[in-house]
PDB file of C-alpha atoms in Angstrom:
ATOM      1  CA  MET X 786     113.173 115.577 116.552  1.00 79.00           C
ATOM      2  CA  VAL X 787     109.542 115.468 115.485  1.00 86.00           C
ATOM      3  CA  SER X 788     107.273 118.079 117.054  1.00 90.00           C
ATOM      4  CA  GLU X 789     103.524 118.135 117.717  1.00 91.00           C
ATOM      5  CA  GLU X 790     103.294 120.738 114.969  1.00 93.00           C
ATOM      6  CA  ASP X 791     105.071 118.443 112.447  1.00 94.00           C
ATOM      7  CA  VAL X 792     102.530 115.717 113.130  1.00 95.00           C
ATOM      8  CA  ARG X 793      99.590 118.104 112.940  1.00 95.00           C
ATOM      9  CA  GLU X 794     100.787 119.615 109.645  1.00 96.00           C
ATOM     10  CA  ALA X 795     101.442 116.225 108.031  1.00 96.00           C
ATOM     11  CA  ILE X 796      97.945 114.991 108.830  1.00 97.00           C
ATOM     12  CA  ALA X 797      96.306 118.274 107.781  1.00 95.00           C
ATOM     13  CA  ALA X 798      98.238 118.201 104.494  1.00 95.00           C
ATOM     14  CA  HIS X 799      96.968 114.723 103.608  1.00 95.00           C
ATOM     15  CA  LEU X 800      93.424 114.830 104.965  1.00 94.00           C
ATOM     16  CA  SER X 801      91.723 117.960 103.700  1.00 87.00           C
ATOM     17  CA  ASP X 802      89.674 119.977 106.212  1.00 89.00           C
ATOM     18  CA  ALA X 803      90.820 117.648 108.979  1.00 95.00           C
ATOM     19  CA  GLU X 804      90.601 118.890 112.535  1.00 96.00           C
ATOM     20  CA  VAL X 805      93.688 117.573 114.306  1.00 97.00           C
ATOM     21  CA  ASN X 806      94.732 117.463 117.942  1.00 96.00           C
ATOM     22  CA  VAL X 807      98.223 116.236 118.790  1.00 94.00           C
ATOM     23  CA  THR X 808      99.665 115.601 122.250  1.00 91.00           C
ATOM     24  CA  ASP X 809     103.268 114.669 122.963  1.00 87.00           C
ATOM     25  CA  ILE X 810     103.258 111.474 125.037  1.00 83.00           C
ATOM     26  CA  SER X 811     106.971 110.752 124.799  1.00 77.00           C
ATOM     27  CA  ASN X 812     107.051 109.673 128.425  1.00 64.00           C
ATOM     28  CA  GLY X 813     104.229 107.206 127.955  1.00 54.00           C
ATOM     29  CA  CYS X 814     106.407 104.228 127.142  1.00 53.00           C
ATOM     30  CA  SER X 815     109.686 102.832 128.305  1.00 47.00           C
ATOM     31  CA  THR X 816     112.078 100.148 127.154  1.00 47.00           C
ATOM     32  CA  SER X 817     112.410  99.191 130.799  1.00 46.00           C
ATOM     33  CA  TYR X 818     108.651  98.937 131.157  1.00 50.00           C
ATOM     34  CA  ARG X 819     107.425  96.440 133.722  1.00 53.00           C
ATOM     35  CA  PRO X 820     103.762  95.655 134.295  1.00 55.00           C
ATOM     36  CA  GLY X 821     102.449  97.457 137.328  1.00 53.00           C
ATOM     37  CA  SER X 822     105.237 100.008 137.422  1.00 50.00           C
ATOM     38  CA  LEU X 823     105.282 103.540 136.120  1.00 47.00           C
ATOM     39  CA  PRO X 824     107.366 104.024 132.968  1.00 47.00           C
ATOM     40  CA  THR X 825     110.479 106.001 133.774  1.00 43.00           C
ATOM     41  CA  ASN X 826     112.831 106.154 130.785  1.00 42.00           C
ATOM     42  CA  ARG X 827     111.941 107.747 127.492  1.00 46.00           C
ATOM     43  CA  CYS X 828     112.341 105.233 124.703  1.00 50.00           C
ATOM     44  CA  GLY X 829     111.494 107.588 121.872  1.00 62.00           C
ATOM     45  CA  THR X 830     109.147 110.185 120.552  1.00 78.00           C
ATOM     46  CA  GLY X 831     105.476 109.460 121.055  1.00 86.00           C
ATOM     47  CA  PHE X 832     102.270 111.238 120.135  1.00 91.00           C
ATOM     48  CA  GLU X 833      98.589 110.869 120.844  1.00 92.00           C
ATOM     49  CA  VAL X 834      96.479 111.975 117.896  1.00 95.00           C
ATOM     50  CA  GLN X 835      92.815 112.839 117.556  1.00 97.00           C
ATOM     51  CA  VAL X 836      91.471 113.487 114.079  1.00 97.00           C
ATOM     52  CA  VAL X 837      88.070 114.551 112.791  1.00 98.00           C
ATOM     53  CA  ALA X 838      87.823 114.381 109.001  1.00 97.00           C
ATOM     54  CA  GLN X 839      85.261 113.859 106.280  1.00 96.00           C
ATOM     55  CA  ALA X 840      87.684 111.381 104.672  1.00 95.00           C
ATOM     56  CA  PHE X 841      86.733 108.829 107.362  1.00 96.00           C
ATOM     57  CA  GLU X 842      83.154 108.630 106.114  1.00 96.00           C
ATOM     58  CA  GLY X 843      82.199 105.056 105.187  1.00 96.00           C
ATOM     59  CA  LYS X 844      85.479 103.596 106.439  1.00 95.00           C
ATOM     60  CA  ARG X 845      86.088 101.015 109.169  1.00 92.00           C
ATOM     61  CA  LEU X 846      88.341 101.926 112.091  1.00 93.00           C
ATOM     62  CA  LEU X 847      91.297  99.984 110.654  1.00 93.00           C
ATOM     63  CA  GLU X 848      90.996 101.852 107.339  1.00 94.00           C
ATOM     64  CA  ARG X 849      90.723 105.186 109.159  1.00 95.00           C
ATOM     65  CA  HIS X 850      93.892 104.465 111.114  1.00 95.00           C
ATOM     66  CA  LYS X 851      95.646 103.478 107.897  1.00 94.00           C
ATOM     67  CA  LEU X 852      94.759 106.892 106.404  1.00 95.00           C
ATOM     68  CA  VAL X 853      96.390 108.608 109.385  1.00 96.00           C
ATOM     69  CA  ASN X 854      99.433 106.307 109.209  1.00 94.00           C
ATOM     70  CA  ALA X 855      99.769 107.063 105.485  1.00 94.00           C
ATOM     71  CA  ALA X 856      99.719 110.805 106.170  1.00 96.00           C
ATOM     72  CA  LEU X 857     102.596 110.346 108.632  1.00 95.00           C
ATOM     73  CA  LYS X 858     104.587 107.971 106.414  1.00 93.00           C
ATOM     74  CA  ASP X 859     107.559 110.323 105.982  1.00 94.00           C
ATOM     75  CA  ILE X 860     108.040 111.128 109.663  1.00 93.00           C
ATOM     76  CA  MET X 861     106.966 107.758 111.089  1.00 91.00           C
ATOM     77  CA  PRO X 862     110.563 106.435 111.152  1.00 87.00           C
ATOM     78  CA  ASN X 863     111.268 109.163 113.723  1.00 87.00           C
ATOM     79  CA  ILE X 864     108.204 108.413 115.824  1.00 87.00           C
ATOM     80  CA  HIS X 865     108.432 105.610 118.350  1.00 81.00           C
ATOM     81  CA  ALA X 866     104.806 105.428 119.366  1.00 84.00           C
ATOM     82  CA  LEU X 867     101.651 106.733 117.760  1.00 89.00           C
ATOM     83  CA  SER X 868      98.330 106.450 119.508  1.00 91.00           C
ATOM     84  CA  ILE X 869      95.242 107.335 117.474  1.00 94.00           C
ATOM     85  CA  THR X 870      92.573 107.743 120.124  1.00 93.00           C
ATOM     86  CA  ARG X 871      89.975 109.363 117.873  1.00 95.00           C
ATOM     87  CA  ALA X 872      89.255 108.973 114.163  1.00 96.00           C
ATOM     88  CA  TRP X 873      85.815 110.450 113.694  1.00 96.00           C
ATOM     89  CA  THR X 874      83.774 111.908 110.901  1.00 96.00           C
ATOM     90  CA  PRO X 875      82.462 115.467 111.502  1.00 96.00           C
ATOM     91  CA  GLN X 876      79.014 113.921 112.025  1.00 96.00           C
ATOM     92  CA  GLN X 877      80.349 111.635 114.773  1.00 95.00           C
ATOM     93  CA  ALA X 878      82.156 114.563 116.394  1.00 95.00           C
ATOM     94  CA  ALA X 879      78.968 116.638 116.357  1.00 95.00           C
ATOM     95  CA  ALA X 880      77.006 113.806 117.966  1.00 94.00           C
ATOM     96  CA  ALA X 881      79.591 113.171 120.704  1.00 87.00           C
TER      97      ALA X 881
ATOM     98  CA  ALA A 350      96.275  94.558 100.561  1.00 45.00           C
ATOM     99  CA  PRO A 351      99.726  94.359 102.150  1.00 48.00           C
ATOM    100  CA  THR A 352     102.477  95.996 100.167  1.00 48.00           C
ATOM    101  CA  ASP A 353     104.895  93.399  98.836  1.00 49.00           C
ATOM    102  CA  VAL A 354     107.595  95.941  98.046  1.00 59.00           C
ATOM    103  CA  GLY A 355     110.856  94.701  99.531  1.00 71.00           C
ATOM    104  CA  LEU A 356     109.133  91.781 101.233  1.00 86.00           C
ATOM    105  CA  PRO A 357     110.771  88.420 100.408  1.00 89.00           C
ATOM    106  CA  PRO A 358     108.176  85.932  99.070  1.00 92.00           C
ATOM    107  CA  GLU A 359     109.286  83.252 101.535  1.00 94.00           C
ATOM    108  CA  PHE A 360     108.743  85.668 104.420  1.00 94.00           C
ATOM    109  CA  LYS A 361     105.220  86.426 103.228  1.00 95.00           C
ATOM    110  CA  THR A 362     104.462  82.706 102.793  1.00 96.00           C
ATOM    111  CA  ALA A 363     105.768  81.899 106.277  1.00 96.00           C
ATOM    112  CA  ILE A 364     103.732  84.654 107.956  1.00 97.00           C
ATOM    113  CA  ASP A 365     100.622  83.740 105.923  1.00 97.00           C
ATOM    114  CA  ALA A 366     100.913  80.183 107.263  1.00 97.00           C
ATOM    115  CA  PHE A 367     101.723  81.275 110.819  1.00 98.00           C
ATOM    116  CA  VAL A 368      98.768  83.660 111.248  1.00 97.00           C
ATOM    117  CA  THR A 369      96.451  81.092 109.660  1.00 96.00           C
ATOM    118  CA  GLU A 370      97.580  78.210 111.904  1.00 96.00           C
ATOM    119  CA  ASN A 371      97.381  80.409 115.003  1.00 97.00           C
ATOM    120  CA  PRO A 372      93.924  82.046 115.171  1.00 96.00           C
ATOM    121  CA  VAL A 373      95.039  84.815 117.555  1.00 98.00           C
ATOM    122  CA  VAL A 374      98.565  86.217 117.235  1.00 98.00           C
ATOM    123  CA  ALA A 375     100.013  89.396 118.719  1.00 98.00           C
ATOM    124  CA  PHE A 376     103.359  90.666 117.420  1.00 98.00           C
ATOM    125  CA  ILE A 377     104.611  92.620 120.422  1.00 97.00           C
ATOM    126  CA  LYS A 378     107.655  94.105 122.122  1.00 94.00           C
ATOM    127  CA  GLY A 379     108.602  91.496 124.707  1.00 94.00           C
ATOM    128  CA  THR A 380     106.654  88.420 125.715  1.00 96.00           C
ATOM    129  CA  LYS A 381     103.182  87.882 127.166  1.00 95.00           C
ATOM    130  CA  GLU A 382     104.866  87.175 130.520  1.00 95.00           C
ATOM    131  CA  MET A 383     107.086  90.258 130.287  1.00 93.00           C
ATOM    132  CA  PRO A 384     105.883  92.920 127.856  1.00 93.00           C
ATOM    133  CA  GLN A 385     108.612  95.496 127.144  1.00 90.00           C
ATOM    134  CA  CYS A 386     106.334  98.403 126.265  1.00 87.00           C
ATOM    135  CA  GLY A 387     103.159  99.844 127.727  1.00 87.00           C
ATOM    136  CA  PHE A 388     101.257  99.475 124.451  1.00 91.00           C
ATOM    137  CA  SER A 389     102.196  95.805 124.130  1.00 93.00           C
ATOM    138  CA  ASN A 390     101.261  95.295 127.776  1.00 94.00           C
ATOM    139  CA  THR A 391      97.816  96.793 127.159  1.00 94.00           C
ATOM    140  CA  VAL A 392      97.172  94.328 124.348  1.00 96.00           C
ATOM    141  CA  VAL A 393      98.360  91.376 126.463  1.00 97.00           C
ATOM    142  CA  GLN A 394      96.092  92.423 129.349  1.00 96.00           C
ATOM    143  CA  ILE A 395      93.087  92.736 127.012  1.00 97.00           C
ATOM    144  CA  LEU A 396      93.735  89.303 125.499  1.00 97.00           C
ATOM    145  CA  ASN A 397      94.167  87.808 128.985  1.00 97.00           C
ATOM    146  CA  THR A 398      90.797  89.256 129.962  1.00 96.00           C
ATOM    147  CA  THR A 399      89.042  87.553 127.042  1.00 96.00           C
ATOM    148  CA  GLY A 400      90.318  84.148 128.171  1.00 95.00           C
ATOM    149  CA  VAL A 401      91.053  82.981 124.617  1.00 96.00           C
ATOM    150  CA  PRO A 402      94.264  81.127 123.802  1.00 96.00           C
ATOM    151  CA  TYR A 403      96.693  83.333 121.918  1.00 98.00           C
ATOM    152  CA  THR A 404     100.259  83.415 120.705  1.00 98.00           C
ATOM    153  CA  THR A 405     102.722  86.293 121.019  1.00 98.00           C
ATOM    154  CA  VAL A 406     105.825  86.909 118.925  1.00 98.00           C
ATOM    155  CA  ASN A 407     108.605  89.105 120.320  1.00 97.00           C
ATOM    156  CA  ILE A 408     109.633  91.422 117.486  1.00 96.00           C
ATOM    157  CA  LEU A 409     112.546  92.800 119.524  1.00 94.00           C
ATOM    158  CA  GLU A 410     114.393  89.507 118.994  1.00 95.00           C
ATOM    159  CA  ASN A 411     114.658  89.773 115.214  1.00 94.00           C
ATOM    160  CA  ASP A 412     115.260  92.926 113.153  1.00 93.00           C
ATOM    161  CA  MET A 413     114.130  91.282 109.916  1.00 92.00           C
ATOM    162  CA  LEU A 414     110.881  90.207 111.521  1.00 95.00           C
ATOM    163  CA  ARG A 415     110.412  93.699 112.912  1.00 94.00           C
ATOM    164  CA  SER A 416     110.846  95.466 109.561  1.00 93.00           C
ATOM    165  CA  GLY A 417     109.158  92.641 107.644  1.00 94.00           C
ATOM    166  CA  MET A 418     105.963  92.776 109.713  1.00 95.00           C
ATOM    167  CA  LYS A 419     105.652  96.512 109.123  1.00 92.00           C
ATOM    168  CA  ALA A 420     105.591  95.844 105.377  1.00 92.00           C
ATOM    169  CA  TYR A 421     103.438  92.709 105.652  1.00 94.00           C
ATOM    170  CA  SER A 422     100.770  94.480 107.705  1.00 93.00           C
ATOM    171  CA  SER A 423     101.117  97.888 106.028  1.00 89.00           C
ATOM    172  CA  TRP A 424     101.250  99.120 109.610  1.00 92.00           C
ATOM    173  CA  PRO A 425     104.178 101.174 110.927  1.00 90.00           C
ATOM    174  CA  THR A 426     104.131 100.328 114.645  1.00 91.00           C
ATOM    175  CA  PHE A 427     103.825  97.523 117.192  1.00 93.00           C
ATOM    176  CA  PRO A 428     101.866  95.811 118.661  1.00 95.00           C
ATOM    177  CA  GLN A 429     100.140  94.247 115.647  1.00 97.00           C
ATOM    178  CA  ILE A 430      97.288  91.826 116.252  1.00 98.00           C
ATOM    179  CA  TYR A 431      96.090  89.151 113.833  1.00 98.00           C
ATOM    180  CA  ILE A 432      92.744  87.431 114.319  1.00 97.00           C
ATOM    181  CA  GLY A 433      91.627  84.598 112.058  1.00 96.00           C
ATOM    182  CA  GLY A 434      94.570  85.162 109.730  1.00 95.00           C
ATOM    183  CA  GLU A 435      93.668  88.817 109.148  1.00 95.00           C
ATOM    184  CA  PHE A 436      95.289  91.965 110.473  1.00 96.00           C
ATOM    185  CA  PHE A 437      92.954  93.347 113.131  1.00 96.00           C
ATOM    186  CA  GLY A 438      94.860  96.464 114.222  1.00 95.00           C
ATOM    187  CA  GLY A 439      97.160  97.995 116.791  1.00 95.00           C
ATOM    188  CA  CYS A 440      96.715  98.915 120.439  1.00 94.00           C
ATOM    189  CA  ASP A 441      94.145 101.695 119.951  1.00 94.00           C
ATOM    190  CA  ILE A 442      91.927  99.517 117.763  1.00 95.00           C
ATOM    191  CA  MET A 443      92.140  96.702 120.326  1.00 96.00           C
ATOM    192  CA  ILE A 444      91.032  99.070 123.099  1.00 95.00           C
ATOM    193  CA  GLU A 445      88.098 100.412 121.085  1.00 94.00           C
ATOM    194  CA  ALA A 446      87.019  96.961 119.842  1.00 95.00           C
ATOM    195  CA  TYR A 447      87.257  95.582 123.378  1.00 96.00           C
ATOM    196  CA  THR A 448      85.211  98.455 124.783  1.00 94.00           C
ATOM    197  CA  LYS A 449      82.510  98.075 122.145  1.00 92.00           C
ATOM    198  CA  GLY A 450      82.329  94.273 122.334  1.00 94.00           C
ATOM    199  CA  GLU A 451      83.559  93.916 118.765  1.00 93.00           C
ATOM    200  CA  LEU A 452      86.712  92.127 119.879  1.00 96.00           C
ATOM    201  CA  ASN A 453      84.755  89.236 121.378  1.00 96.00           C
ATOM    202  CA  GLU A 454      82.749  88.935 118.148  1.00 94.00           C
ATOM    203  CA  ALA A 455      85.931  88.770 116.082  1.00 95.00           C
ATOM    204  CA  LEU A 456      87.539  86.255 118.438  1.00 96.00           C
ATOM    205  CA  GLU A 457      84.475  84.006 118.480  1.00 95.00           C
ATOM    206  CA  ALA A 458      84.243  84.077 114.704  1.00 93.00           C
ATOM    207  CA  ALA A 459      87.925  83.179 114.347  1.00 93.00           C
ATOM    208  CA  LEU A 460      87.940  80.440 116.982  1.00 91.00           C
ATOM    209  CA  ASN A 461      84.762  78.818 115.660  1.00 90.00           C
ATOM    210  CA  ALA A 462      85.873  78.941 112.032  1.00 80.00           C
TER     211      ALA A 462
END
């Protein structure tokens, strides 16, 4: 079972001086999902991730997400859903 | 560039052709009529809002397709959206691009190409 801390550590280990926030959203999706209804069954481990890192400088959003995915490569097989809701440079974070 | 490790050449050729012939393709869990996951549903709803014609592929129906698309896209999760033959991103990127108006730009460019 992957924990929030596992995800946070993996990202921090690969993106130096990254500021990482991880939230477990394991209930956010369901195999029995139907539009308009609330998801009920867990279908796996899910996390929402917010990362602020200098490594994102000069990179498009797709490339930034690929950096985060790469950092989580080893534990990704045990993660059902990963939502990267923030991939900012420190400058962007300061301006927000 | 997509990693070709473990990806059969004929698979790569077939997907190359498919995402080129279909300007907007979403590889999702379920169908556009019945998405099987909240993230796939979000992408379907966004594409419906834009009004552009698009194709969905249900990756739950074929394990080889499911693992193959992860390697082809160098992207570990679904949904995966292709616009104009190029990998555009997953659900979060779709939401951000839609919010910022960048999705419409990408769709217009692909459909007018």
